[in-house]
Coordinates of C-alpha atoms in Angstrom, one line a residue:
M1 CA 0.0 0.0 0.0
R2 CA 2.8 2.4 0.8
S3 CA 4.4 1.8 -2.6
V4 CA 1.0 2.8 -4.2
W5 CA 1.0 6.1 -2.3
V6 CA 4.7 6.8 -3.2
L7 CA 3.9 6.1 -6.9
A8 CA 0.9 8.4 -6.7
A9 CA 3.0 11.1 -5.1
L10 CA 5.6 10.8 -7.9
L11 CA 3.0 10.9 -10.6
G12 CA 1.5 14.0 -8.9
S13 CA 4.9 15.7 -8.8
A14 CA 5.4 14.9 -12.5
A15 CA 2.0 16.4 -13.3
L16 CA 2.8 19.5 -11.3
A17 CA 6.0 19.9 -13.3
A18 CA 4.5 19.1 -16.7
A19 CA 5.1 21.9 -19.3
L20 CA 2.2 23.0 -21.4
P21 CA 3.5 23.2 -25.0
G22 CA 2.6 26.4 -26.8
R23 CA 3.2 28.1 -30.1
T24 CA 4.1 31.6 -31.0
V25 CA 1.4 33.2 -33.3
L26 CA 2.5 36.9 -33.1
S27 CA 6.1 38.1 -32.6
G28 CA 7.9 41.4 -32.2
E29 CA 6.0 42.7 -29.2
C30 CA 3.4 44.1 -31.5
C31 CA 0.2 42.9 -30.0
P32 CA -0.8 43.2 -26.3
G33 CA -4.5 42.7 -25.5
A34 CA -5.3 40.1 -28.2
V35 CA -8.8 38.6 -27.9
W36 CA -10.4 35.6 -29.3
T37 CA -12.9 35.6 -32.2
P38 CA -16.3 34.1 -31.3
D39 CA -15.5 30.8 -33.2
S40 CA -12.3 30.3 -31.2
R41 CA -10.3 30.0 -34.4
A42 CA -8.3 33.2 -34.4
L43 CA -7.1 36.2 -32.3
L44 CA -8.0 39.8 -32.9
F45 CA -5.7 42.7 -32.1
L46 CA -5.2 46.4 -32.7
D47 CA -2.2 47.4 -34.7
G48 CA -0.9 49.9 -37.2
P49 CA 2.3 51.5 -38.6
P50 CA 5.1 50.8 -38.8
A51 CA 4.3 47.1 -38.5
R52 CA 1.1 47.4 -40.6
S53 CA 0.2 49.7 -43.5
S54 CA -2.7 51.3 -41.6
T55 CA -4.3 51.3 -38.2
G56 CA -7.1 48.8 -37.7
M57 CA -8.2 45.5 -36.2
Y58 CA -6.1 42.6 -37.4
Q59 CA -6.5 38.8 -37.2
V60 CA -4.2 35.8 -37.0
S61 CA -5.1 32.1 -36.9
A62 CA -4.8 30.4 -33.5
S63 CA -2.3 28.1 -35.3
G64 CA -0.3 31.0 -36.5
G65 CA 0.4 32.1 -40.1
A66 CA -0.5 35.2 -42.1
V67 CA -1.9 38.3 -40.5
T68 CA -5.0 39.8 -42.2
R69 CA -7.0 43.0 -41.5
R70 CA -10.5 42.2 -40.1
F71 CA -11.8 45.8 -39.5
S72 CA -10.4 48.9 -41.1
S73 CA -11.9 51.2 -38.4
V74 CA -11.1 51.3 -34.7
A75 CA -14.0 50.7 -32.3
F76 CA -15.1 48.7 -29.3
F77 CA -16.4 45.5 -30.9
S78 CA -19.0 43.4 -29.1
P79 CA -17.9 39.9 -27.9
A80 CA -19.9 38.2 -30.7
L81 CA -18.6 40.8 -33.2
K82 CA -22.2 41.8 -34.1
W83 CA -21.7 45.5 -33.1
A84 CA -19.1 48.3 -33.3
V85 CA -19.4 50.8 -30.5
R86 CA -17.9 54.3 -31.1
P87 CA -18.0 56.9 -28.3
G88 CA -18.2 60.4 -29.5
A89 CA -16.7 63.6 -28.1
G90 CA -19.8 64.4 -26.1
E91 CA -22.5 62.4 -24.6
Q92 CA -23.5 60.4 -27.6
T93 CA -22.1 57.0 -28.5
T94 CA -22.9 55.4 -31.9
L95 CA -23.6 51.7 -32.1
E96 CA -23.5 50.1 -35.5
R97 CA -24.8 46.7 -36.4
L98 CA -22.1 45.1 -38.6
S99 CA -24.5 42.8 -40.5
D100 CA -26.3 45.7 -42.2
G101 CA -24.6 49.0 -41.1
R102 CA -27.7 50.2 -39.3
R103 CA -26.9 52.6 -36.4
F104 CA -28.4 54.2 -33.4
T105 CA -27.1 56.4 -30.6
L106 CA -27.2 56.4 -26.8
P107 CA -26.2 59.1 -24.3
T108 CA -23.5 57.0 -22.5
W109 CA -20.9 59.8 -22.2
G110 CA -18.3 57.3 -23.3
A111 CA -19.2 54.6 -20.7
D112 CA -18.6 50.9 -21.5
V113 CA -21.5 49.0 -22.9
T114 CA -22.3 45.5 -21.6
W115 CA -24.2 43.1 -23.9
T116 CA -26.4 40.2 -23.3
R117 CA -25.1 36.9 -24.8
A118 CA -27.6 37.3 -27.8
E119 CA -26.4 41.0 -28.1
T120 CA -30.0 42.2 -28.5
R121 CA -29.9 44.2 -25.2
L122 CA -27.3 46.2 -23.4
A123 CA -26.5 48.1 -20.2
Y124 CA -24.3 51.0 -19.3
A125 CA -23.6 53.1 -16.2
R126 CA -23.2 56.9 -16.0
S127 CA -21.4 58.2 -12.9
E128 CA -20.6 61.7 -11.7
T129 CA -17.1 62.8 -12.7
S130 CA -15.9 64.6 -9.5
G131 CA -15.6 63.8 -5.9
N132 CA -14.8 60.6 -4.0
Y133 CA -15.6 57.6 -6.2
D134 CA -17.3 55.8 -3.4
R135 CA -19.8 58.6 -3.0
R136 CA -20.4 59.4 -6.6
V137 CA -23.9 58.7 -7.9
T138 CA -24.0 56.0 -10.5
R139 CA -27.1 55.6 -12.7
V140 CA -27.5 52.2 -14.5
F141 CA -29.5 52.2 -17.8
V142 CA -30.6 49.3 -20.1
A143 CA -31.7 49.5 -23.7
D144 CA -32.8 47.2 -26.4
A145 CA -31.0 47.4 -29.7
F146 CA -32.4 50.5 -31.5
G147 CA -34.4 51.3 -28.4
A148 CA -34.5 54.1 -25.8
P149 CA -32.5 53.8 -22.5
R150 CA -34.3 53.1 -19.3
L151 CA -33.0 53.9 -15.8
I152 CA -33.1 50.7 -13.7
S153 CA -30.9 51.5 -10.6
T154 CA -29.1 54.3 -8.8
L155 CA -26.1 53.5 -6.6
S156 CA -23.1 55.1 -5.0
G157 CA -19.8 54.1 -6.6
G158 CA -21.6 51.5 -8.7
S159 CA -20.5 49.1 -11.4
I160 CA -22.0 46.8 -14.0
H161 CA -20.3 43.4 -14.1
A162 CA -22.4 41.2 -16.4
W163 CA -25.7 40.0 -17.7
L164 CA -26.5 36.6 -16.1
N165 CA -29.2 36.0 -18.6
D166 CA -31.4 38.2 -20.9
T167 CA -33.3 39.8 -17.9
T168 CA -30.9 39.7 -14.9
L169 CA -27.9 41.9 -14.3
L170 CA -25.0 41.5 -11.8
L171 CA -24.2 44.8 -10.2
S172 CA -22.2 46.2 -7.3
G173 CA -22.3 49.5 -5.3
K174 CA -23.6 51.1 -2.2
R175 CA -27.2 51.7 -1.4
A176 CA -26.2 55.0 0.3
A177 CA -23.0 57.1 0.0
Q178 CA -22.3 56.9 3.8
D179 CA -22.4 53.0 3.9
R180 CA -19.2 51.3 4.6
D181 CA -19.7 48.2 2.4
R182 CA -20.5 47.6 -1.2
E183 CA -23.1 45.0 -2.2
L184 CA -22.6 42.5 -5.0
F185 CA -26.1 41.8 -6.1
T186 CA -28.4 40.5 -8.9
L187 CA -31.2 42.6 -10.3
D188 CA -34.1 41.0 -12.1
L189 CA -35.4 43.6 -14.6
R190 CA -38.8 41.9 -15.0
T191 CA -39.7 42.0 -11.3
G192 CA -37.3 44.5 -9.8
A193 CA -36.1 41.7 -7.3
R194 CA -32.7 42.3 -5.9
Q195 CA -30.6 39.5 -4.3
V196 CA -27.5 40.4 -2.4
L197 CA -24.7 37.8 -2.9
R198 CA -22.0 39.5 -0.8
Q199 CA -21.1 42.6 1.2
A200 CA -17.6 43.9 1.5
L201 CA -15.5 47.0 1.6
N202 CA -13.9 46.4 -1.8
L203 CA -15.0 44.0 -4.5
R204 CA -12.5 43.5 -7.3
A205 CA -12.1 41.4 -10.5
V206 CA -15.7 40.2 -10.6
T207 CA -16.2 37.7 -13.4
V208 CA -19.1 35.4 -14.4
S209 CA -18.9 31.9 -15.8
A210 CA -19.9 31.3 -19.4
D211 CA -23.4 30.2 -18.5
G212 CA -24.0 32.8 -15.8
R213 CA -24.3 30.3 -13.0
F214 CA -21.2 31.1 -11.0
V215 CA -19.4 34.3 -10.0
A216 CA -15.7 34.7 -9.0
Y217 CA -14.5 37.8 -7.2
T218 CA -11.8 39.2 -4.9
V219 CA -12.4 40.9 -1.6
A220 CA -9.6 43.3 -0.7
F221 CA -8.7 45.8 2.0
D222 CA -11.3 44.3 4.4
S223 CA -10.9 42.0 7.4
A224 CA -8.8 38.9 7.2
A225 CA -11.9 36.7 7.3
R226 CA -13.3 38.5 4.2
N227 CA -10.2 39.1 2.1
G228 CA -9.4 36.6 -0.6
L229 CA -10.6 35.0 -3.8
W230 CA -14.1 33.6 -3.7
V231 CA -16.5 31.7 -5.9
Q232 CA -20.3 31.8 -5.4
A233 CA -23.4 30.6 -7.1
A234 CA -25.1 33.5 -8.9
A235 CA -28.4 32.2 -7.6
G236 CA -27.2 32.7 -4.0
G237 CA -25.8 30.6 -1.2
A238 CA -22.6 30.6 0.8
P239 CA -19.4 31.7 -1.0
R240 CA -16.4 29.4 -1.1
E241 CA -12.9 30.8 -0.4
L242 CA -10.4 29.3 -2.8
N243 CA -7.3 29.7 -0.6
D244 CA -5.2 30.8 -3.5
Y245 CA -4.7 34.0 -5.3
G246 CA -3.6 35.3 -8.7
S247 CA -5.0 36.1 -12.1
Y248 CA -8.2 34.1 -13.1
R249 CA -10.5 33.5 -16.0
W250 CA -13.5 31.2 -16.5
R251 CA -12.9 28.4 -18.9
D252 CA -16.6 27.4 -19.2
G253 CA -19.7 27.1 -17.1
S254 CA -18.0 25.7 -14.0
R255 CA -14.2 25.6 -14.4
L256 CA -12.1 28.6 -13.3
L257 CA -8.5 28.8 -14.5
L258 CA -6.0 30.5 -12.1
I259 CA -2.4 31.5 -12.5
P260 CA -1.2 31.8 -8.9
L261 CA 0.8 34.9 -7.9
K262 CA 4.5 34.0 -7.7
A263 CA 6.4 36.7 -5.9
A264 CA 9.6 34.7 -6.0
G265 CA 9.6 34.4 -9.8
G266 CA 9.8 31.3 -12.0
A267 CA 7.4 29.9 -14.6
H268 CA 3.7 30.5 -14.1
V269 CA 1.6 27.5 -13.2
L270 CA -1.9 27.0 -14.5
R271 CA -4.4 25.6 -12.1
Q272 CA -8.1 24.7 -12.5
Y273 CA -11.0 24.9 -10.0
D274 CA -14.2 23.0 -10.7
A275 CA -17.0 24.9 -9.0
R276 CA -19.5 22.1 -9.3
A277 CA -17.2 19.4 -7.8
N278 CA -15.3 21.8 -5.5
T279 CA -12.0 20.3 -6.6
W280 CA -8.6 21.6 -7.8
S281 CA -6.3 20.3 -10.4
T282 CA -2.9 21.5 -11.8
L283 CA -2.8 21.6 -15.6
G284 CA 0.9 22.3 -15.8
D285 CA 3.3 25.2 -16.2
L286 CA 3.8 27.6 -19.1
G287 CA 7.6 27.5 -19.0
D288 CA 7.2 31.2 -19.1
Q289 CA 5.5 34.1 -17.3
V290 CA 2.4 36.1 -18.5
R291 CA 3.1 39.8 -18.9
Q292 CA 0.8 42.0 -16.9
S293 CA -2.1 39.5 -16.7
D294 CA -2.5 39.6 -20.4
W295 CA -4.2 36.3 -21.2
S296 CA -7.6 34.9 -22.2
V297 CA -9.4 31.7 -22.8
S298 CA -11.1 30.8 -26.1
P299 CA -14.9 30.8 -26.1
D300 CA -14.9 27.0 -26.6
G301 CA -12.7 26.6 -23.5
R302 CA -10.1 24.6 -25.4
Q303 CA -7.2 27.1 -25.9
L304 CA -5.5 29.9 -24.0
N305 CA -3.4 32.8 -25.3
Y306 CA -1.0 34.9 -23.4
L307 CA 1.6 37.7 -23.8
S308 CA 5.0 36.3 -23.0
A309 CA 7.0 38.1 -20.3
R310 CA 10.1 36.6 -21.7
D311 CA 10.0 37.9 -25.3
G312 CA 6.8 39.9 -25.7
N313 CA 5.4 37.4 -28.2
V314 CA 1.7 36.2 -28.2
R315 CA 1.6 32.4 -27.6
V316 CA -1.3 30.0 -27.8
L317 CA -1.6 26.6 -26.1
T318 CA -4.1 23.9 -26.1
L319 CA -5.6 23.2 -22.7
P320 CA -5.6 19.7 -21.3

């Protein structure tokens, strides 16, 4: 029996040390912030002279090869690449449907736009521009495509994090400016029902799983009992502390990928937490470090791209 445990330990150590082979798809430190196309086959990135003939959004296959220009204009493109969002100099932002060029405007004052998965509805927040951020009034609006905006919530120091489905938003903020804690909560637009998931002094890096069922977030600058990385069901229930910390992204509806913080240096390790099974696994190490948390997971959950700290190249690896 002891030999079995020793063998298991050795196999576990080998798994921990296993390198994840990757391939360089962009070189020359040209392309921080590369993002996946919706079909998971390519990466999009902003570039221009002198590397390219003109400024625009360019594309390279996930397997490498020739770089081609995808969009000649610069804009904030929606995740499904159905819309181009172009903030103006004043309050108006122009939204263009790429399939037919049809446009409409919203008074966002340059605020980010958050889309539902179908990209038929959006939300944005407008905040006061002066004073302590925690006390600034934030107004949250929703609008259907080509429709008029509707005010649905007023908070202090508020943020929009995601749509959980077509009718429910995940938000955070204070009910009143003098409150100590922020609330992380869901808001059902059909009924107005509000469900608080967590209260904390500071909520950071809030991210939602692909199916909207789980939420991951970091509590910072609070008590020792509250600080840390947490995962919680979006429907409510007790949060789970993951007892590790670093840069994290959802792989799919239940698996969270984490690159633990390594203050001592060395290659970054990729770990995976299964929120449904409440289990951890180590997928391997990159043989490299990720520069400035610049990495993302393909929409199908099968690949990962990152900006190499060693040479500034963009690399892609296939996830185990």
